[in-house]
PDB file of C-alpha atoms in Angstrom:
ATOM      1  CA  ASP A   1     -23.944  51.934 -44.065  1.00 93.00           C
ATOM      2  CA  ILE A   2     -21.226  50.787 -41.682  1.00 97.00           C
ATOM      3  CA  GLN A   3     -21.725  47.261 -40.350  1.00 98.00           C
ATOM      4  CA  LEU A   4     -20.531  46.213 -36.893  1.00 98.00           C
ATOM      5  CA  THR A   5     -19.923  42.623 -35.873  1.00 98.00           C
ATOM      6  CA  GLN A   6     -19.344  41.473 -32.300  1.00 98.00           C
ATOM      7  CA  SER A   7     -17.713  38.347 -30.972  1.00 98.00           C
ATOM      8  CA  PRO A   8     -18.446  36.191 -29.241  1.00 97.00           C
ATOM      9  CA  SER A   9     -22.234  36.423 -29.391  1.00 97.00           C
ATOM     10  CA  SER A  10     -22.340  35.055 -25.868  1.00 97.00           C
ATOM     11  CA  LEU A  11     -19.931  33.889 -23.211  1.00 97.00           C
ATOM     12  CA  SER A  12     -20.068  32.322 -19.802  1.00 97.00           C
ATOM     13  CA  ALA A  13     -17.660  33.563 -17.160  1.00 96.00           C
ATOM     14  CA  SER A  14     -17.098  33.577 -13.419  1.00 96.00           C
ATOM     15  CA  VAL A  15     -16.823  36.412 -10.943  1.00 96.00           C
ATOM     16  CA  GLY A  16     -13.244  37.648 -10.975  1.00 97.00           C
ATOM     17  CA  ASP A  17     -12.554  36.573 -14.557  1.00 97.00           C
ATOM     18  CA  ARG A  18     -10.927  38.903 -17.078  1.00 98.00           C
ATOM     19  CA  VAL A  19     -13.256  39.214 -20.053  1.00 98.00           C
ATOM     20  CA  THR A  20     -12.529  40.641 -23.502  1.00 98.00           C
ATOM     21  CA  LEU A  21     -15.235  41.445 -26.018  1.00 98.00           C
ATOM     22  CA  THR A  22     -14.557  42.343 -29.635  1.00 98.00           C
ATOM     23  CA  CYS A  23     -16.257  44.670 -32.116  1.00 98.00           C
ATOM     24  CA  ARG A  24     -15.235  44.922 -35.772  1.00 98.00           C
ATOM     25  CA  ALA A  25     -16.334  47.610 -38.222  1.00 98.00           C
ATOM     26  CA  SER A  26     -16.800  47.102 -41.955  1.00 98.00           C
ATOM     27  CA  GLN A  27     -14.671  50.173 -42.690  1.00 98.00           C
ATOM     28  CA  ASN A  28     -12.270  52.517 -40.933  1.00 98.00           C
ATOM     29  CA  ILE A  29     -14.112  54.479 -38.240  1.00 98.00           C
ATOM     30  CA  ALA A  30     -11.032  55.920 -36.483  1.00 98.00           C
ATOM     31  CA  THR A  31     -12.000  55.954 -32.785  1.00 98.00           C
ATOM     32  CA  TYR A  32     -15.702  56.767 -33.268  1.00 97.00           C
ATOM     33  CA  LEU A  33     -16.824  53.770 -31.259  1.00 98.00           C
ATOM     34  CA  ASN A  34     -18.976  53.553 -28.137  1.00 97.00           C
ATOM     35  CA  TRP A  35     -19.691  50.647 -25.789  1.00 98.00           C
ATOM     36  CA  TYR A  36     -22.947  50.162 -23.875  1.00 98.00           C
ATOM     37  CA  GLN A  37     -24.095  47.784 -21.154  1.00 98.00           C
ATOM     38  CA  GLN A  38     -27.727  46.706 -21.079  1.00 97.00           C
ATOM     39  CA  LYS A  39     -29.551  44.743 -18.407  1.00 96.00           C
ATOM     40  CA  PRO A  40     -32.939  43.060 -19.004  1.00 94.00           C
ATOM     41  CA  GLY A  41     -35.826  45.502 -19.134  1.00 94.00           C
ATOM     42  CA  LYS A  42     -33.539  48.544 -18.949  1.00 96.00           C
ATOM     43  CA  ALA A  43     -32.192  51.034 -21.441  1.00 97.00           C
ATOM     44  CA  PRO A  44     -28.572  50.708 -22.546  1.00 97.00           C
ATOM     45  CA  ASN A  45     -26.034  52.563 -20.445  1.00 97.00           C
ATOM     46  CA  LEU A  46     -22.941  54.180 -21.970  1.00 97.00           C
ATOM     47  CA  LEU A  47     -19.681  52.773 -20.605  1.00 98.00           C
ATOM     48  CA  ILE A  48     -17.032  54.022 -23.017  1.00 98.00           C
ATOM     49  CA  HIS A  49     -17.012  56.588 -25.816  1.00 96.00           C
ATOM     50  CA  ALA A  50     -14.405  57.463 -28.405  1.00 96.00           C
ATOM     51  CA  ALA A  51     -13.129  53.870 -28.176  1.00 98.00           C
ATOM     52  CA  SER A  52     -11.244  54.311 -24.911  1.00 98.00           C
ATOM     53  CA  ARG A  53     -12.727  57.174 -22.864  1.00 97.00           C
ATOM     54  CA  LEU A  54     -14.376  55.905 -19.723  1.00 97.00           C
ATOM     55  CA  ARG A  55     -17.627  57.696 -18.981  1.00 96.00           C
ATOM     56  CA  SER A  56     -17.660  59.477 -15.642  1.00 94.00           C
ATOM     57  CA  GLY A  57     -18.910  57.180 -12.877  1.00 96.00           C
ATOM     58  CA  VAL A  58     -18.162  53.935 -14.719  1.00 97.00           C
ATOM     59  CA  PRO A  59     -15.911  51.581 -12.726  1.00 98.00           C
ATOM     60  CA  SER A  60     -12.269  51.501 -13.792  1.00 98.00           C
ATOM     61  CA  ARG A  61     -12.415  47.728 -14.341  1.00 98.00           C
ATOM     62  CA  PHE A  62     -13.958  48.594 -17.718  1.00 98.00           C
ATOM     63  CA  SER A  63     -11.572  49.668 -20.445  1.00 98.00           C
ATOM     64  CA  GLY A  64     -11.730  50.069 -24.187  1.00 98.00           C
ATOM     65  CA  SER A  65      -9.132  50.063 -26.910  1.00 98.00           C
ATOM     66  CA  GLY A  66      -8.729  50.001 -30.656  1.00 98.00           C
ATOM     67  CA  SER A  67      -8.953  52.198 -33.704  1.00 98.00           C
ATOM     68  CA  GLY A  68      -9.725  51.804 -37.365  1.00 98.00           C
ATOM     69  CA  THR A  69     -11.782  48.621 -37.656  1.00 98.00           C
ATOM     70  CA  ASP A  70     -10.938  46.543 -34.575  1.00 98.00           C
ATOM     71  CA  PHE A  71     -11.987  47.360 -31.031  1.00 98.00           C
ATOM     72  CA  THR A  72     -12.100  45.626 -27.669  1.00 98.00           C
ATOM     73  CA  LEU A  73     -13.912  46.094 -24.391  1.00 98.00           C
ATOM     74  CA  THR A  74     -12.182  44.529 -21.415  1.00 98.00           C
ATOM     75  CA  ILE A  75     -13.572  43.900 -17.959  1.00 98.00           C
ATOM     76  CA  SER A  76     -10.539  43.290 -15.782  1.00 98.00           C
ATOM     77  CA  SER A  77     -12.300  41.458 -12.952  1.00 97.00           C
ATOM     78  CA  LEU A  78     -15.918  40.515 -13.603  1.00 97.00           C
ATOM     79  CA  GLN A  79     -18.330  41.492 -10.846  1.00 96.00           C
ATOM     80  CA  PRO A  80     -21.853  40.117 -10.228  1.00 95.00           C
ATOM     81  CA  GLU A  81     -23.442  43.314 -11.534  1.00 96.00           C
ATOM     82  CA  ASP A  82     -21.545  43.000 -14.842  1.00 97.00           C
ATOM     83  CA  PHE A  83     -23.592  40.070 -16.107  1.00 94.00           C
ATOM     84  CA  ALA A  84     -25.466  41.781 -18.934  1.00 97.00           C
ATOM     85  CA  SER A  85     -25.440  42.366 -22.671  1.00 97.00           C
ATOM     86  CA  TYR A  86     -22.845  44.625 -24.262  1.00 98.00           C
ATOM     87  CA  TYR A  87     -23.237  46.541 -27.517  1.00 98.00           C
ATOM     88  CA  CYS A  88     -20.887  48.584 -29.611  1.00 98.00           C
ATOM     89  CA  GLN A  89     -22.075  51.563 -31.691  1.00 98.00           C
ATOM     90  CA  GLN A  90     -20.224  53.602 -34.293  1.00 97.00           C
ATOM     91  CA  SER A  91     -20.565  57.385 -34.384  1.00 96.00           C
ATOM     92  CA  TYR A  92     -18.423  57.956 -37.492  1.00 96.00           C
ATOM     93  CA  ASP A  93     -21.427  58.163 -39.773  1.00 94.00           C
ATOM     94  CA  SER A  94     -25.156  57.376 -39.656  1.00 95.00           C
ATOM     95  CA  PRO A  95     -25.084  55.425 -36.364  1.00 96.00           C
ATOM     96  CA  THR A  96     -25.271  51.655 -36.299  1.00 97.00           C
ATOM     97  CA  PHE A  97     -25.033  49.136 -33.469  1.00 97.00           C
ATOM     98  CA  GLY A  98     -23.455  45.751 -33.215  1.00 98.00           C
ATOM     99  CA  PRO A  99     -25.641  42.694 -32.493  1.00 97.00           C
ATOM    100  CA  GLY A 100     -24.342  42.424 -28.939  1.00 97.00           C
ATOM    101  CA  THR A 101     -22.514  40.020 -26.649  1.00 98.00           C
ATOM    102  CA  GLU A 102     -24.359  38.427 -23.751  1.00 97.00           C
ATOM    103  CA  VAL A 103     -22.211  37.759 -20.686  1.00 98.00           C
ATOM    104  CA  ASP A 104     -23.717  35.242 -18.301  1.00 95.00           C
ATOM    105  CA  ILE A 105     -22.667  33.339 -15.224  1.00 88.00           C
ATOM    106  CA  LYS A 106     -20.710  30.133 -15.694  1.00 88.00           C
TER     107      LYS A 106
ATOM    108  CA  GLN B   1     -30.778  65.370 -13.040  1.00 91.00           C
ATOM    109  CA  LEU B   2     -32.030  65.160 -16.601  1.00 95.00           C
ATOM    110  CA  GLN B   3     -34.992  62.870 -17.227  1.00 97.00           C
ATOM    111  CA  LEU B   4     -36.522  61.737 -20.489  1.00 98.00           C
ATOM    112  CA  GLN B   5     -40.020  60.245 -20.619  1.00 98.00           C
ATOM    113  CA  GLU B   6     -41.598  58.685 -23.674  1.00 98.00           C
ATOM    114  CA  SER B   7     -45.358  58.731 -24.163  1.00 97.00           C
ATOM    115  CA  GLY B   8     -47.750  57.533 -26.829  1.00 96.00           C
ATOM    116  CA  PRO B   9     -49.974  54.637 -27.873  1.00 96.00           C
ATOM    117  CA  GLY B  10     -48.699  51.170 -27.175  1.00 95.00           C
ATOM    118  CA  LEU B  11     -50.679  49.639 -30.035  1.00 98.00           C
ATOM    119  CA  VAL B  12     -50.795  50.856 -33.624  1.00 98.00           C
ATOM    120  CA  LYS B  13     -52.559  49.219 -36.561  1.00 98.00           C
ATOM    121  CA  PRO B  14     -50.627  48.229 -39.686  1.00 98.00           C
ATOM    122  CA  SER B  15     -50.398  50.993 -42.332  1.00 97.00           C
ATOM    123  CA  GLU B  16     -51.247  53.656 -39.734  1.00 98.00           C
ATOM    124  CA  THR B  17     -48.967  56.294 -38.185  1.00 98.00           C
ATOM    125  CA  LEU B  18     -46.944  55.856 -35.002  1.00 98.00           C
ATOM    126  CA  SER B  19     -46.593  59.010 -32.914  1.00 98.00           C
ATOM    127  CA  LEU B  20     -44.459  59.301 -29.795  1.00 98.00           C
ATOM    128  CA  THR B  21     -43.428  62.251 -27.653  1.00 98.00           C
ATOM    129  CA  CYS B  22     -40.433  62.607 -25.367  1.00 98.00           C
ATOM    130  CA  SER B  23     -40.776  65.038 -22.471  1.00 98.00           C
ATOM    131  CA  VAL B  24     -37.529  66.490 -21.155  1.00 97.00           C
ATOM    132  CA  SER B  25     -37.176  67.608 -17.549  1.00 97.00           C
ATOM    133  CA  GLY B  26     -34.186  68.838 -15.601  1.00 95.00           C
ATOM    134  CA  ASP B  27     -32.642  70.824 -18.450  1.00 93.00           C
ATOM    135  CA  SER B  28     -33.659  72.910 -21.419  1.00 94.00           C
ATOM    136  CA  ILE B  29     -34.015  71.236 -24.775  1.00 95.00           C
ATOM    137  CA  ARG B  30     -32.132  74.291 -26.087  1.00 94.00           C
ATOM    138  CA  SER B  31     -28.957  73.188 -24.285  1.00 87.00           C
ATOM    139  CA  SER B  32     -25.979  73.051 -26.601  1.00 81.00           C
ATOM    140  CA  PRO B  33     -24.325  71.008 -27.933  1.00 90.00           C
ATOM    141  CA  PHE B  34     -26.959  68.339 -27.418  1.00 94.00           C
ATOM    142  CA  TYR B  35     -29.101  66.528 -29.956  1.00 96.00           C
ATOM    143  CA  TRP B  36     -32.313  64.723 -29.113  1.00 97.00           C
ATOM    144  CA  GLY B  37     -32.990  61.432 -30.786  1.00 97.00           C
ATOM    145  CA  TRP B  38     -34.861  58.162 -31.061  1.00 98.00           C
ATOM    146  CA  VAL B  39     -33.495  54.619 -30.951  1.00 98.00           C
ATOM    147  CA  ARG B  40     -35.541  51.450 -31.130  1.00 98.00           C
ATOM    148  CA  GLN B  41     -34.885  47.870 -30.139  1.00 98.00           C
ATOM    149  CA  SER B  42     -36.603  44.795 -31.441  1.00 94.00           C
ATOM    150  CA  PRO B  43     -35.747  41.103 -31.019  1.00 81.00           C
ATOM    151  CA  GLY B  44     -35.320  40.697 -34.752  1.00 76.00           C
ATOM    152  CA  LYS B  45     -33.248  43.771 -35.617  1.00 78.00           C
ATOM    153  CA  GLY B  46     -31.519  44.659 -32.365  1.00 90.00           C
ATOM    154  CA  LEU B  47     -30.761  48.303 -31.635  1.00 96.00           C
ATOM    155  CA  GLU B  48     -31.503  50.721 -34.470  1.00 97.00           C
ATOM    156  CA  TRP B  49     -30.927  54.470 -34.653  1.00 97.00           C
ATOM    157  CA  ILE B  50     -34.001  56.249 -36.039  1.00 97.00           C
ATOM    158  CA  GLY B  51     -32.906  59.880 -36.145  1.00 97.00           C
ATOM    159  CA  ASN B  52     -32.374  63.054 -34.166  1.00 97.00           C
ATOM    160  CA  VAL B  53     -33.159  66.752 -33.964  1.00 97.00           C
ATOM    161  CA  PHE B  54     -31.311  69.817 -32.728  1.00 96.00           C
ATOM    162  CA  TRP B  55     -33.298  72.465 -30.870  1.00 95.00           C
ATOM    163  CA  SER B  56     -33.129  74.688 -33.949  1.00 94.00           C
ATOM    164  CA  GLY B  57     -35.074  72.062 -35.900  1.00 93.00           C
ATOM    165  CA  THR B  58     -32.195  70.526 -37.861  1.00 95.00           C
ATOM    166  CA  THR B  59     -32.806  66.819 -38.322  1.00 96.00           C
ATOM    167  CA  PHE B  60     -30.877  63.706 -39.325  1.00 96.00           C
ATOM    168  CA  TYR B  61     -32.502  60.388 -40.187  1.00 97.00           C
ATOM    169  CA  ASN B  62     -31.516  56.774 -40.691  1.00 96.00           C
ATOM    170  CA  PRO B  63     -31.379  56.361 -44.483  1.00 95.00           C
ATOM    171  CA  SER B  64     -33.281  53.076 -44.221  1.00 94.00           C
ATOM    172  CA  LEU B  65     -36.220  54.873 -42.592  1.00 94.00           C
ATOM    173  CA  GLU B  66     -36.043  58.217 -44.342  1.00 85.00           C
ATOM    174  CA  GLY B  67     -39.299  58.988 -46.078  1.00 90.00           C
ATOM    175  CA  ARG B  68     -41.374  57.354 -43.332  1.00 97.00           C
ATOM    176  CA  VAL B  69     -39.956  59.188 -40.334  1.00 98.00           C
ATOM    177  CA  SER B  70     -40.061  62.752 -39.116  1.00 98.00           C
ATOM    178  CA  ILE B  71     -38.781  64.186 -35.844  1.00 98.00           C
ATOM    179  CA  SER B  72     -39.812  67.590 -34.566  1.00 98.00           C
ATOM    180  CA  VAL B  73     -39.050  69.725 -31.530  1.00 97.00           C
ATOM    181  CA  ASP B  74     -41.294  71.978 -29.436  1.00 97.00           C
ATOM    182  CA  THR B  75     -39.043  74.201 -27.349  1.00 95.00           C
ATOM    183  CA  SER B  76     -41.995  75.859 -25.610  1.00 96.00           C
ATOM    184  CA  LYS B  77     -43.020  72.501 -24.144  1.00 97.00           C
ATOM    185  CA  ASN B  78     -39.459  71.127 -23.799  1.00 97.00           C
ATOM    186  CA  GLN B  79     -40.492  68.123 -25.885  1.00 98.00           C
ATOM    187  CA  PHE B  80     -39.583  66.408 -29.103  1.00 98.00           C
ATOM    188  CA  SER B  81     -41.628  63.974 -31.133  1.00 98.00           C
ATOM    189  CA  LEU B  82     -41.358  61.063 -33.532  1.00 98.00           C
ATOM    190  CA  ARG B  83     -43.773  60.330 -36.337  1.00 98.00           C
ATOM    191  CA  MET B  84     -43.485  57.160 -38.403  1.00 98.00           C
ATOM    192  CA  THR B  85     -45.925  56.490 -41.217  1.00 98.00           C
ATOM    193  CA  SER B  86     -47.104  53.269 -42.872  1.00 97.00           C
ATOM    194  CA  VAL B  87     -46.041  51.056 -39.983  1.00 98.00           C
ATOM    195  CA  ALA B  88     -45.816  47.285 -40.277  1.00 97.00           C
ATOM    196  CA  ALA B  89     -45.182  44.400 -37.904  1.00 95.00           C
ATOM    197  CA  ALA B  90     -41.435  44.919 -38.353  1.00 95.00           C
ATOM    198  CA  ASP B  91     -41.796  48.283 -36.596  1.00 96.00           C
ATOM    199  CA  THR B  92     -42.838  46.566 -33.364  1.00 97.00           C
ATOM    200  CA  ALA B  93     -40.135  47.504 -30.867  1.00 98.00           C
ATOM    201  CA  VAL B  94     -39.246  49.298 -27.678  1.00 98.00           C
ATOM    202  CA  TYR B  95     -38.719  52.943 -28.601  1.00 98.00           C
ATOM    203  CA  TYR B  96     -36.245  55.001 -26.567  1.00 98.00           C
ATOM    204  CA  CYS B  97     -35.673  58.735 -26.628  1.00 98.00           C
ATOM    205  CA  VAL B  98     -32.095  59.834 -25.998  1.00 98.00           C
ATOM    206  CA  ARG B  99     -29.886  62.856 -25.542  1.00 96.00           C
ATOM    207  CA  HIS B 100     -26.446  62.898 -27.128  1.00 94.00           C
ATOM    208  CA  GLU B 101     -23.606  65.000 -28.350  1.00 91.00           C
ATOM    209  CA  GLY B 102     -22.788  65.173 -32.036  1.00 88.00           C
ATOM    210  CA  GLN B 103     -25.196  64.458 -34.858  1.00 89.00           C
ATOM    211  CA  TRP B 104     -24.000  60.849 -35.056  1.00 92.00           C
ATOM    212  CA  MET B 105     -24.480  59.971 -31.366  1.00 88.00           C
ATOM    213  CA  VAL B 106     -20.882  60.590 -30.315  1.00 86.00           C
ATOM    214  CA  GLU B 107     -21.808  60.316 -26.634  1.00 87.00           C
ATOM    215  CA  VAL B 108     -25.310  59.257 -25.524  1.00 91.00           C
ATOM    216  CA  ASP B 109     -25.552  60.328 -21.913  1.00 91.00           C
ATOM    217  CA  TYR B 110     -29.274  59.936 -21.201  1.00 95.00           C
ATOM    218  CA  TRP B 111     -31.942  57.447 -22.243  1.00 97.00           C
ATOM    219  CA  GLY B 112     -35.630  57.353 -21.498  1.00 98.00           C
ATOM    220  CA  GLN B 113     -37.026  54.194 -19.933  1.00 97.00           C
ATOM    221  CA  GLY B 114     -38.469  53.096 -23.275  1.00 97.00           C
ATOM    222  CA  VAL B 115     -41.998  52.431 -24.493  1.00 98.00           C
ATOM    223  CA  LEU B 116     -43.137  49.241 -26.195  1.00 97.00           C
ATOM    224  CA  VAL B 117     -45.044  49.847 -29.404  1.00 98.00           C
ATOM    225  CA  THR B 118     -46.787  46.876 -30.970  1.00 97.00           C
ATOM    226  CA  VAL B 119     -48.017  47.009 -34.556  1.00 97.00           C
ATOM    227  CA  SER B 120     -50.996  44.720 -34.877  1.00 97.00           C
ATOM    228  CA  SER B 121     -54.559  44.759 -36.124  1.00 96.00           C
TER     229      SER B 121
END
């Protein structure tokens, strides 16, 4: 199966910061990569699919890029409601998720 | 607005069978091109795809769980169900039902609220 790694595993940031999260796949997955946000006690929420397509209703401060094995999720200006965990998921083959990145308040 | 609601026992004994149902409201489970699936989340293993079903009955399963898992659909009740046999403590998790496009979860647009299932004697 395709393994996903995420870095960093956690980070502390301030409101207004630009934040970049990374997801790496163990093999080429083209752009079959999704990003989710999850808050405590809630189900994950899709932010970006196909590596860079913003889901309808998701703020434009979120953006995704990458193809092949290396992908990034960028939050251009961190807002209070963005403190959460973020997961990547590949949809190239039998789906797998990354271990997540926790973004907390500095 | 589509809603997904999981239901089933919150406690299952080791070696027994876990059974969960997801009730779909706000749209027909026959809607194309959507698949209906199950994802679980545990502290030890993170998020894990279990499998999915199309309204016609076609299923796809996580290879690591295949043999213990079956997913079925009941279009008359607008529901789909998960059955997992021979459960162990490692199967303790929050189980979510989801709707998505593509057999490999290309775009998951709806999640249920999740149900905690604990495997313990």
